[in-house]
Amino acid sequence: MGGKNKQRTKGNVRPSSSGRAAELLAKERGTVPGFIGFGTSPSDLGYVPAIQGAEEIDSLVDADFRMVLRKLSKRDVITKLKAMQEFGMMCKERETEVVKGVLPYWSRIYCKISIDHDRRVREATQQAFEQLILKVKKSLAPHLKSLMGYWLIAQCDTYSPAASAAKVAFEKAFPPTKQPEALVFCKDEILNVLQDHLLKETPDTLSDPQTVPEEEREAKFFRILTCSLLALKKLLCALPGSEISLLEEKLKPLLSQNKFWKYGKHNSPQVRSAFFELISTLCQYIPESVKAEASRVCPAVLLSIDDSDAVVCPALWEAVLHVLTTIEDCWIHVSSKKGVLPKLWIVLREGGRGLATIIYPNLLPFISKVPHDITEPKLDFSRTFFTSIIQGMLSERATASRSEGSAILQAFMECLRFTILQNIGEEEEEIKIQEMLINDQLIPLIDMVIKLPRLQNGPLFYEVADLLNAWETRTENSSCDKTALTFQRMLMNFWDGLSKVCVAHVDVIVADEKALAAVSCLLQILQNAEKMMKSNKRKAVKIRFSEDDEAKNNSENGKDVDVGGSNEPGTIFHVQHLSPLRKDPLEDLVCKLAELSIVYTRVQRSDQHLKFLSALLSNFASSRVFQVLLDSRSNIQEDIKPQYENPSLQFLYENVIDWLKEDWRKETDFLIDILYSVLRCCSSATERDHILSDITKMDLKWKILLQIIQKACSSSENHSLVSSWLKGNVLGEKLVTLADDLCSTSLKTAVASMESFHSEKWALLSLVLSQHIKNESLVGDVYVKRIIDKLQAALSKAKNLSEAGNTEPSVSFICDIASNFFSSVKGCLLMPSSEDLLFTIFQLCAQSQDTTYLSDFLVNKLKHTWMCGLKSLVHQLGDMHKESTILQRSAFWVKNQLQSSVMDVKSLQVLISAVSDLLTELLEADEVSVYILKDYVEWLTPSKSEWEMMRESLSTEWLKNPLLEGRLSMNCLISGIDMSLCDMAKLPSHLCTAALLSRVTLLLLRKGVVFEKQDLESSNIGSIIAEQLYALQWIEELGNPPYLLLEFLQKIQVMTISVETLGYLTNIPCLLQILFNRSKDRGRLWALTMAKMINTKNISSCEIKALFNTTESFFPLTEGNLHTLQNLSPFLLEEDKEELVIQCTAKLMTCEKIEISKIDGPIGYLAILNSCLNGGSIDCGELMPGILKIIISWRQDYEDIFLFSCNLKEASPQLLGFNIEMIRFLTLLLKNPSSLLDSEWDFVMCSMLAWLETTSESQAIFPVALDQVFARVTFDLTAALSVYFQAVSPEIIEKLPANLISEWQEFFSEGIHSLLLPLMVKITKEEKNSSETSFQNSVLNSLGEALRFVSKDQLLNHKLPAKFVASQKTNLPDNVQTLLNTLSPLLLFRARPVQITVYHMLNKLMSDLPEFDNKDLKSYGDEEEELSLSPPAALMTVLATQEDLLENILECIPVGEFAVVQPLSEEFCLVLGYLLTWKLILTFFKAASSQLRALYSQYLRRTKSLNKLLYHLFRLMPENPAFPGSMAEFPNKDTKTYFTEELKLDIKDTSMLSSQIPHLACSVYCMTLKDLPAMVRLWWNSCEKRVFGIVDKFTSKYVSNVLSSQEISSVQTSTQLFNGMTVKARSATREVIATYSVDDIFIELIIQLPPNYPLGSITVESGKRVGVAVQQWRNWMLQLSTYLSHQNGSIMEGLALWKNNVDKRFEGVEDCMICFSVIHGSNYSLPKKACRTCKKKFHSACLYKWFTSSNKSTCPLCRETFF
């Protein structure tokens, strides 16, 4: 017992083991114990084999099975469930013999676990049993008897999945024929189990009361009772007949037990239900035993008749009927008057308590089995019975549910018919019962149903009709006159009663409309009962056909009827088909009601009565009825025209026409029903046409006409009545007039009156256009065409109106009509007028709302209409195979829009969307042939000349970039290149056309549509994609594209019209060939487009080689060939490049005369050479000096062609182009110039200087593009020379001509920078307001790169004009101050190259500037309090400006949130300048001495500049400063971050532009922490809590490790020596150990860096100390801690300060008694201010702080006044 660590009993040296115990037991007794556990009988032992050492047991049960069986005995549900699932799997997978070993123990397990409380376990048990059966098969037989009882109970489980699984297992074990035999074999054992459960077991015997909750025990017990009762029923049903008698004997003990019969009153509904089911089965199979127990059976069943549980009720009533049938004398055993019938009346009065559908169908069999003596007196019994049913019908549940009410009504009628048949006769009592049933029950019920709307939809009227049919049949066919007379009397009784009821409802002034509708419905059903019952039975199937089924029946029951729809005259039944017994009283009643209705209508103007009359006439339209109506009029007209002799016509002209003319009527649909009733009574079609034409000509409301036509469309019979009128002229002309009136008046009036927009008019037009009957239009085709013409004309006018809103209603209605027309009418677009209408709608859809002034609502409607028309068009194109002009017209219109109209991005998007919709619909329709698509694309595509014109209209500003970057060479002047596009108002037509056609092409390609192959240039798709690539390249080449173009790019990206998508779907070789051919023909932008394509698609050099056979094909050079070669050169094979270089060199050598105007001359050859040599991949070391010699020879022969020291304004474009190529060649030559001769070096350097002079002497700042290119290449050549001479190695210097280096340094370098520095100032002054980025990014880049090599001496010896600022305090010399005042403002310049160049130049000076302040430091006496000194004033002025501007940009961004700065934007330049300024200030600060640093830091503290910087930095540094390419989420030693990687501020390298600001911000933060730690710490401690946390977390995570390592490393590598002090560092523990010794004193200090260094406090701990007092020691530790925390410097500087302090102490200088330090912590001064009284000295700063904080001027020690 207990845990492993508890003390064992003395002598017990081994742990307890049940296995070992079993083994010992076996040895003692000589037998192996069996299995321990629970069994089904006391004689058997349990089911789990104990784990023993005996081999016999191991051989019987597999170890894995044994483990699973043990798990099954656990209490935990999940354990049991998993174990059972595992058992099932093992049974499935293991060998049969292994599984058989488990069988002896399975029955015990199964009997226990199959009745487990958890239903999942029970289900899993049955599933596992199935697997066991499938494996062991017949081997299960010996164990069947112990299993079968529980197996049968499992098949009756209340949890269906478990029961199903048990049944499946049973079926797998026994085929259907063998199942009864198996049950017979085990019947005794089954009965034992079931009887035990039903009679012996209790909740506490089935479950352990100590472990199972009471609720769970009871639930399990009730479930097992239910299952046992159902299992007994199943056993009875399954056993063969021969076995039933044997079983009957064995059941007698059970049936004789009172406990068994009490289950009928059990608390659990499931148990009661199972009990009653079993009783029914017992009645069926062992009736004799049931009769024997009649005294128990009858009370148990019949006295439970009022059980209202939904679970029990079906079984109970089945048992009631079985008992009544089986036990004839059942009423002896119960009191009918007191026990059974009162309970039944209560159930009936309560409407079955919500179980009417279950209870009421059993009433007829119930009363049929009740003996006569029980029902005496019959009259009272019947009255009570039927009255109770009617009361139940009015109960809340019965009225709420239609199915409940229907069940009650049906049961009432069934029982009524039965009772009448039981009492047919002429005796007094029988007559009383008949009259009571009709007059007191049926007629009041009908009256009640008529009154109550919620009962009207029930089946009563049909049941009444059915009853009358039966009585009439019996009357006519009865052989006995007496019976016939009885039924005839009952019929008369019924009609009298019904007549009174109907008249009562009609003969009131304010009649109930719903009651009248119910009367009408009843009469209709009585007239057409058989037909309507058949149709309703058909409807009950609930099948609906989308087009043909117009009548919608939503009734639940087959006989239900919707009273509201009773006026539908869809089917007309004639009265003459009825028998006289029905016909005569029905007609009399109809006439009586009609007469009453017309009287009330005339006298009281009652609408309800008129509607009722309409409903009557719809069903009973006959001459007699109309005659009655005429006879009832008050004044009879004498002179009646002959054509009105028909009473229906006379009634129409006398009454109906007048009613139709009444304007106050809102509802007229019932009048139209009367009109159709009249039309049915007309003798000829001519008569009907005459009536309808008269009505059409009358000035009636349009609504009437609409309703007449709608009624005609509702059924084919109605349509046949009016078809000739619909096609006639009278109606056609009226409709055309209506269309004209609607369209013209609505468009003319400024604000159309609402009268003209009554929707009835538009609905009428829509109906006649869209409604077709038998594939023919309602009205004549001529009129349809004329109406559509009117609509199209109206839309065309609406398109041209300028004011929004006026046309909204009319356009909206036209859209509705058109969409209905297009959707409904097949082949509608065969009419030219409907094509015109669709084309107009397309035009409105394809133009933006800015043009059409239509609202969003109208645009959506138009689009819907367009799509409807489009679908119709597609079907027509497929079905009719007829050419449609609309496609061609729409294509030409779109093409015209693109080329001629002013389009912005929105207009283009709308147009593309419309064309896409059209094309998508064509593509998705299988019927549309590829030829239609091909034609459509051809119609849309411009011709070659049109494309050319559109390309020429594009601005040539794009050329500037390629020229500056050397991708293209030009020697001619191009107009428009220097004009800016910033104010672009509309999109160029080329861009619009290319975008739209590209979208079309994409749709075709995605669908895989392939047109016939043609030659390359005429291939539409290839040409379109080439033009789109051309357009995209044009935008890309613009240095600073206008917003309109950027928006355009964004939109086409959304529409996936990008280079990547187009390339992905296109045949690349074919497209490349097109681009190559166009590049050769036209050059320029086509060449750049081709290069972009090659680059994007990574096309190999071999594929490019395939475009041209040999390089000879490019000669003679044209502009196209030159540009093609220039852009192909990076992708060419090395041998092709070498071949080109050799060819061009040869051609240069053989040039006899230099013609600079021709491309096919030196300029072209040099340009190709430069392009091929630019990559540096080919070795042309031998050829290049030769080419240089040719250029030198040109200098001698043609001096004029060199632009040396002249004005660029006078130079021609040809001359500029030629010089540019020569300069580019010399720049390339300098990559490997070691073989140059002295004279050649002179030429190169002198030429460079001469070209530089030309550049600097230009009056205007390069107004022409070629001037800019010239300036740029000149600066590049200068930079190349500077780079070469700076990087030259001693070995190469030896090979160079003598004096070359000295000449460069003394003359050329000096000359370069004396020109470049003023030029920079001049350019920036004139370009200040220019936003032209190509100039900045190219010329200024090259200028900056050249200036990067200016030396410090050259800067200090500058020739810039003096520049001083008034009131500027400075200690700097004039030349340095001028330089700072000139260059510092350029940090604000909006061009990155200038800012970085200025930074590099000023950075060279910063380290030397503090020296000038240091010389004047002594002049700052110790007298002044809180001294401060400004860093260079020029920089601080710039900083102040930058701070103001930056505050405006960043103030809205919270500290800690990363602000993304768009590269090269104005914000980018501002932030860059700000951070570079701080970088310069921090460099300056670092170079200053400790005392100066204190003064500078005091200045920064006062201006709060550093605080602003730190706040800004935490907006500019990213949350995860991982270096691009290093994406580690959590930093470790190997992770690269912006803090570990050095920042390279390269002017020309813009590859890392997006990360430059974040990297620079991190670099500045790192410098600030390193050089101003005390100030950062002060700021951090004053931050609000959120910022405090952000700063701490970020610094600890990314910066502290870097700075700690640097600090420790600087200590380790420091060369600083202290007299008497040694310093060591431990990098692993981040500790610095300082050991100070003087005389006999020895001190060891340990300085510990915090994890968030330098934010956290540096801790100073004591090591060894000898010869120092404790107090002194504490003071010194405090001082060192103070120095390290408050001085803005490194640990070594802090230690030096501390040592100096201690040395002074030993020299005898006394401590300041305020700070207890000799040297002041921040300004490093000594105590000099002495008190006159106590003579103690204090630091000036300490005294100042003392006086200000204490508000006193007394000595801190002696408290005397301090003088």
Coordinates of N, CA and C in Angstrom, one line a residue, residues 349-459:
R349 N -61.6 18.1 -25.3 CA -61.9 19.5 -25.1 C -60.6 20.3 -25.1
E350 N -59.5 19.7 -24.8 CA -58.2 20.4 -24.8 C -57.5 20.2 -26.1
G351 N -58.2 19.7 -27.1 CA -57.6 19.6 -28.5 C -56.5 18.6 -28.6
G352 N -56.5 17.6 -27.7 CA -55.4 16.6 -27.8 C -54.1 17.0 -27.1
R353 N -54.2 18.2 -26.5 CA -53.0 18.8 -25.8 C -51.7 18.8 -26.7
G354 N -52.0 19.2 -27.9 CA -50.8 19.3 -28.9 C -50.5 18.0 -29.6
L355 N -51.3 16.9 -29.3 CA -51.0 15.6 -29.9 C -52.2 15.2 -30.8
A356 N -52.9 16.1 -31.4 CA -54.1 15.8 -32.2 C -53.8 14.9 -33.3
T357 N -52.7 15.1 -34.0 CA -52.3 14.3 -35.1 C -52.1 12.8 -34.8
I358 N -51.8 12.5 -33.5 CA -51.6 11.2 -33.0 C -53.0 10.6 -32.5
I359 N -53.7 11.4 -31.7 CA -54.9 10.9 -31.0 C -56.1 10.8 -31.9
Y360 N -56.4 11.9 -32.6 CA -57.7 12.0 -33.3 C -57.9 10.9 -34.4
P361 N -56.8 10.5 -35.2 CA -57.1 9.4 -36.1 C -57.6 8.1 -35.5
N362 N -57.4 8.0 -34.2 CA -57.8 6.8 -33.5 C -59.2 6.9 -32.9
L363 N -59.9 8.0 -33.0 CA -61.2 8.2 -32.4 C -62.3 7.4 -33.1
L364 N -62.2 7.3 -34.5 CA -63.2 6.5 -35.2 C -63.1 5.1 -34.8
P365 N -61.9 4.4 -34.9 CA -61.9 3.0 -34.5 C -62.3 2.8 -33.0
F366 N -62.0 3.9 -32.2 CA -62.3 3.8 -30.7 C -63.8 3.7 -30.5
I367 N -64.6 4.7 -31.1 CA -66.0 4.7 -30.9 C -66.7 3.6 -31.6
S368 N -66.1 3.1 -32.7 CA -66.7 1.9 -33.3 C -66.6 0.7 -32.5
K369 N -65.6 0.6 -31.5 CA -65.5 -0.5 -30.6 C -66.2 -0.4 -29.3
V370 N -66.7 0.8 -29.1 CA -67.4 1.1 -27.8 C -68.8 0.4 -27.9
P371 N -69.2 -0.5 -26.9 CA -70.5 -1.2 -27.0 C -71.7 -0.2 -26.8
H372 N -72.9 -0.6 -27.3 CA -74.0 0.3 -27.2 C -74.4 0.6 -25.8
D373 N -74.3 -0.3 -24.9 CA -74.7 -0.1 -23.6 C -73.9 1.0 -22.9
I374 N -72.6 1.2 -23.3 CA -71.8 2.2 -22.8 C -72.2 3.6 -23.3
T375 N -72.7 3.6 -24.6 CA -73.0 4.9 -25.2 C -74.5 5.4 -24.9
E376 N -75.2 4.6 -24.2 CA -76.6 5.0 -23.9 C -76.6 6.2 -22.9
P377 N -77.5 7.2 -22.9 CA -78.3 7.5 -24.1 C -77.5 8.0 -25.3
K378 N -77.8 7.5 -26.5 CA -77.0 7.8 -27.7 C -76.9 9.3 -28.0
L379 N -78.1 10.0 -27.8 CA -78.1 11.4 -28.1 C -77.2 12.2 -27.2
D380 N -77.2 11.9 -26.0 CA -76.3 12.7 -25.1 C -74.8 12.3 -25.3
F381 N -74.6 11.0 -25.5 CA -73.2 10.6 -25.8 C -72.7 11.3 -27.1
S382 N -73.5 11.3 -28.1 CA -73.0 12.0 -29.4 C -72.8 13.5 -29.2
R383 N -73.8 14.1 -28.5 CA -73.7 15.5 -28.3 C -72.4 15.9 -27.5
T384 N -72.2 15.1 -26.4 CA -71.0 15.4 -25.6 C -69.7 15.1 -26.5
F385 N -69.7 14.0 -27.2 CA -68.5 13.7 -28.0 C -68.2 14.7 -29.0
F386 N -69.2 15.2 -29.8 CA -68.9 16.1 -30.9 C -68.7 17.5 -30.4
T387 N -69.4 17.9 -29.3 CA -69.2 19.2 -28.7 C -67.8 19.3 -28.1
S388 N -67.3 18.2 -27.5 CA -66.0 18.2 -27.0 C -64.9 18.4 -28.1
I389 N -65.2 17.7 -29.3 CA -64.3 17.9 -30.4 C -64.2 19.3 -30.9
I390 N -65.4 19.9 -31.0 CA -65.5 21.3 -31.5 C -64.8 22.3 -30.5
Q391 N -65.0 22.0 -29.2 CA -64.3 22.8 -28.2 C -62.8 22.7 -28.3
G392 N -62.4 21.4 -28.6 CA -60.9 21.2 -28.8 C -60.4 21.9 -30.0
M393 N -61.2 22.1 -31.0 CA -60.8 22.7 -32.2 C -60.5 24.2 -31.9
L394 N -61.2 24.8 -30.9 CA -61.0 26.2 -30.6 C -59.8 26.4 -29.6
S395 N -59.2 25.3 -29.2 CA -58.1 25.4 -28.3 C -56.9 26.1 -28.9
E396 N -56.0 26.6 -28.1 CA -54.9 27.5 -28.6 C -54.0 26.7 -29.5
R397 N -53.7 25.5 -29.1 CA -52.7 24.7 -29.9 C -53.3 24.2 -31.2
A398 N -54.6 23.9 -31.2 CA -55.3 23.5 -32.5 C -55.3 24.6 -33.5
T399 N -55.6 25.8 -33.0 CA -55.7 26.9 -33.9 C -54.3 27.4 -34.4
A400 N -53.3 27.2 -33.6 CA -52.0 27.6 -33.9 C -51.3 26.8 -35.0
S401 N -51.7 25.4 -35.0 CA -51.1 24.5 -35.9 C -52.1 24.0 -37.0
R402 N -51.8 24.2 -38.2 CA -52.7 23.8 -39.3 C -52.9 22.3 -39.3
S403 N -51.8 21.6 -39.0 CA -51.9 20.1 -39.1 C -52.7 19.6 -37.9
E404 N -52.6 20.2 -36.8 CA -53.5 19.8 -35.6 C -54.9 20.1 -35.9
G405 N -55.2 21.3 -36.4 CA -56.6 21.7 -36.7 C -57.2 20.7 -37.8
S406 N -56.4 20.4 -38.8 CA -56.9 19.5 -39.9 C -57.2 18.2 -39.4
A407 N -56.3 17.7 -38.5 CA -56.6 16.3 -37.9 C -57.9 16.3 -37.1
I408 N -58.2 17.4 -36.4 CA -59.4 17.4 -35.6 C -60.6 17.5 -36.5
L409 N -60.5 18.4 -37.5 CA -61.7 18.5 -38.4 C -62.0 17.2 -39.2
Q410 N -60.9 16.6 -39.6 CA -61.0 15.3 -40.3 C -61.7 14.2 -39.4
A411 N -61.2 14.2 -38.2 CA -61.7 13.2 -37.2 C -63.2 13.5 -37.0
F412 N -63.5 14.8 -36.8 CA -64.9 15.2 -36.6 C -65.8 14.7 -37.7
M413 N -65.4 15.0 -39.0 CA -66.2 14.6 -40.1 C -66.3 13.1 -40.2
E414 N -65.2 12.4 -40.0 CA -65.3 10.9 -40.1 C -66.3 10.3 -39.1
C415 N -66.1 10.8 -37.8 CA -67.0 10.3 -36.7 C -68.5 10.7 -37.0
L416 N -68.7 11.9 -37.6 CA -70.0 12.4 -37.9 C -70.7 11.5 -38.9
R417 N -69.9 11.2 -40.0 CA -70.5 10.3 -41.0 C -70.8 8.9 -40.4
F418 N -69.9 8.4 -39.6 CA -70.0 7.1 -39.0 C -71.3 7.1 -38.1
T419 N -71.4 8.2 -37.3 CA -72.6 8.2 -36.4 C -73.9 8.3 -37.1
I420 N -73.9 9.1 -38.2 CA -75.1 9.2 -39.0 C -75.5 7.9 -39.6
L421 N -74.5 7.2 -40.2 CA -74.7 5.9 -40.8 C -75.2 4.9 -39.7
Q422 N -74.7 5.1 -38.5 CA -75.2 4.2 -37.4 C -76.7 4.5 -37.0
N423 N -77.1 5.7 -37.4 CA -78.4 6.1 -36.9 C -79.3 6.5 -38.1
I424 N -79.2 5.8 -39.2 CA -80.0 6.0 -40.4 C -81.4 5.3 -40.1
G425 N -82.4 6.1 -40.2 CA -83.7 5.5 -39.9 C -84.7 6.7 -39.7
E426 N -85.9 6.3 -39.5 CA -87.0 7.3 -39.3 C -87.6 7.3 -37.9
E427 N -86.9 6.6 -37.0 CA -87.4 6.6 -35.7 C -87.1 7.9 -35.0
E428 N -87.9 8.2 -34.0 CA -87.8 9.5 -33.4 C -86.4 9.8 -32.9
E429 N -85.8 8.9 -32.2 CA -84.4 9.1 -31.6 C -83.4 9.3 -32.7
E430 N -83.5 8.5 -33.8 CA -82.6 8.6 -34.9 C -82.7 10.0 -35.6
I431 N -84.0 10.4 -35.8 CA -84.2 11.7 -36.4 C -83.6 12.8 -35.5
K432 N -83.8 12.7 -34.2 CA -83.2 13.7 -33.3 C -81.7 13.7 -33.4
I433 N -81.1 12.5 -33.5 CA -79.6 12.5 -33.6 C -79.2 13.1 -34.9
Q434 N -79.9 12.8 -36.0 CA -79.6 13.3 -37.3 C -79.7 14.9 -37.3
E435 N -80.8 15.4 -36.8 CA -81.0 16.8 -36.8 C -79.9 17.5 -35.8
M436 N -79.7 16.8 -34.7 CA -78.7 17.4 -33.8 C -77.3 17.5 -34.5
L437 N -77.0 16.4 -35.2 CA -75.6 16.4 -35.8 C -75.5 17.5 -36.9
I438 N -76.6 17.6 -37.7 CA -76.6 18.6 -38.8 C -76.7 20.0 -38.2
N439 N -77.8 20.2 -37.5 CA -78.2 21.6 -37.1 C -77.4 22.1 -35.9
D440 N -77.0 21.2 -35.0 CA -76.3 21.7 -33.8 C -74.8 21.5 -33.9
Q441 N -74.4 20.7 -34.8 CA -72.9 20.4 -34.9 C -72.3 20.9 -36.2
L442 N -72.8 20.3 -37.3 CA -72.1 20.6 -38.6 C -72.3 22.0 -39.1
I443 N -73.6 22.5 -39.1 CA -73.9 23.9 -39.6 C -73.2 24.9 -38.6
P444 N -73.3 24.8 -37.3 CA -72.5 25.8 -36.5 C -71.0 25.7 -36.7
L445 N -70.5 24.4 -37.0 CA -69.1 24.3 -37.3 C -68.7 25.1 -38.5
I446 N -69.6 24.9 -39.6 CA -69.3 25.7 -40.8 C -69.3 27.2 -40.5
D447 N -70.3 27.6 -39.8 CA -70.4 29.0 -39.4 C -69.2 29.5 -38.7
M448 N -68.7 28.7 -37.7 CA -67.5 29.0 -37.0 C -66.3 29.1 -37.9
V449 N -66.2 28.2 -38.8 CA -65.0 28.2 -39.7 C -65.1 29.4 -40.6
I450 N -66.3 29.8 -41.0 CA -66.4 31.0 -41.9 C -66.0 32.3 -41.1
K451 N -66.4 32.3 -39.8 CA -66.1 33.4 -39.0 C -64.6 33.6 -38.6
L452 N -64.0 32.4 -38.4 CA -62.6 32.4 -37.9 C -61.6 32.2 -39.0
P453 N -60.9 33.3 -39.4 CA -59.9 33.2 -40.6 C -58.9 32.1 -40.4
R454 N -58.5 31.8 -39.1 CA -57.4 30.9 -39.0 C -57.8 29.4 -39.2
L455 N -59.2 29.2 -39.2 CA -59.7 27.8 -39.5 C -60.1 27.6 -41.0
Q456 N -60.1 28.8 -41.7 CA -60.6 28.7 -43.1 C -59.7 27.9 -44.0
N457 N -58.5 27.7 -43.7 CA -57.6 27.0 -44.6 C -57.6 25.5 -44.4
G458 N -58.4 25.1 -43.4 CA -58.5 23.6 -43.1 C -59.3 22.9 -44.2
P459 N -59.5 21.5 -44.0 CA -60.1 20.7 -45.0 C -61.6 20.6 -44.8

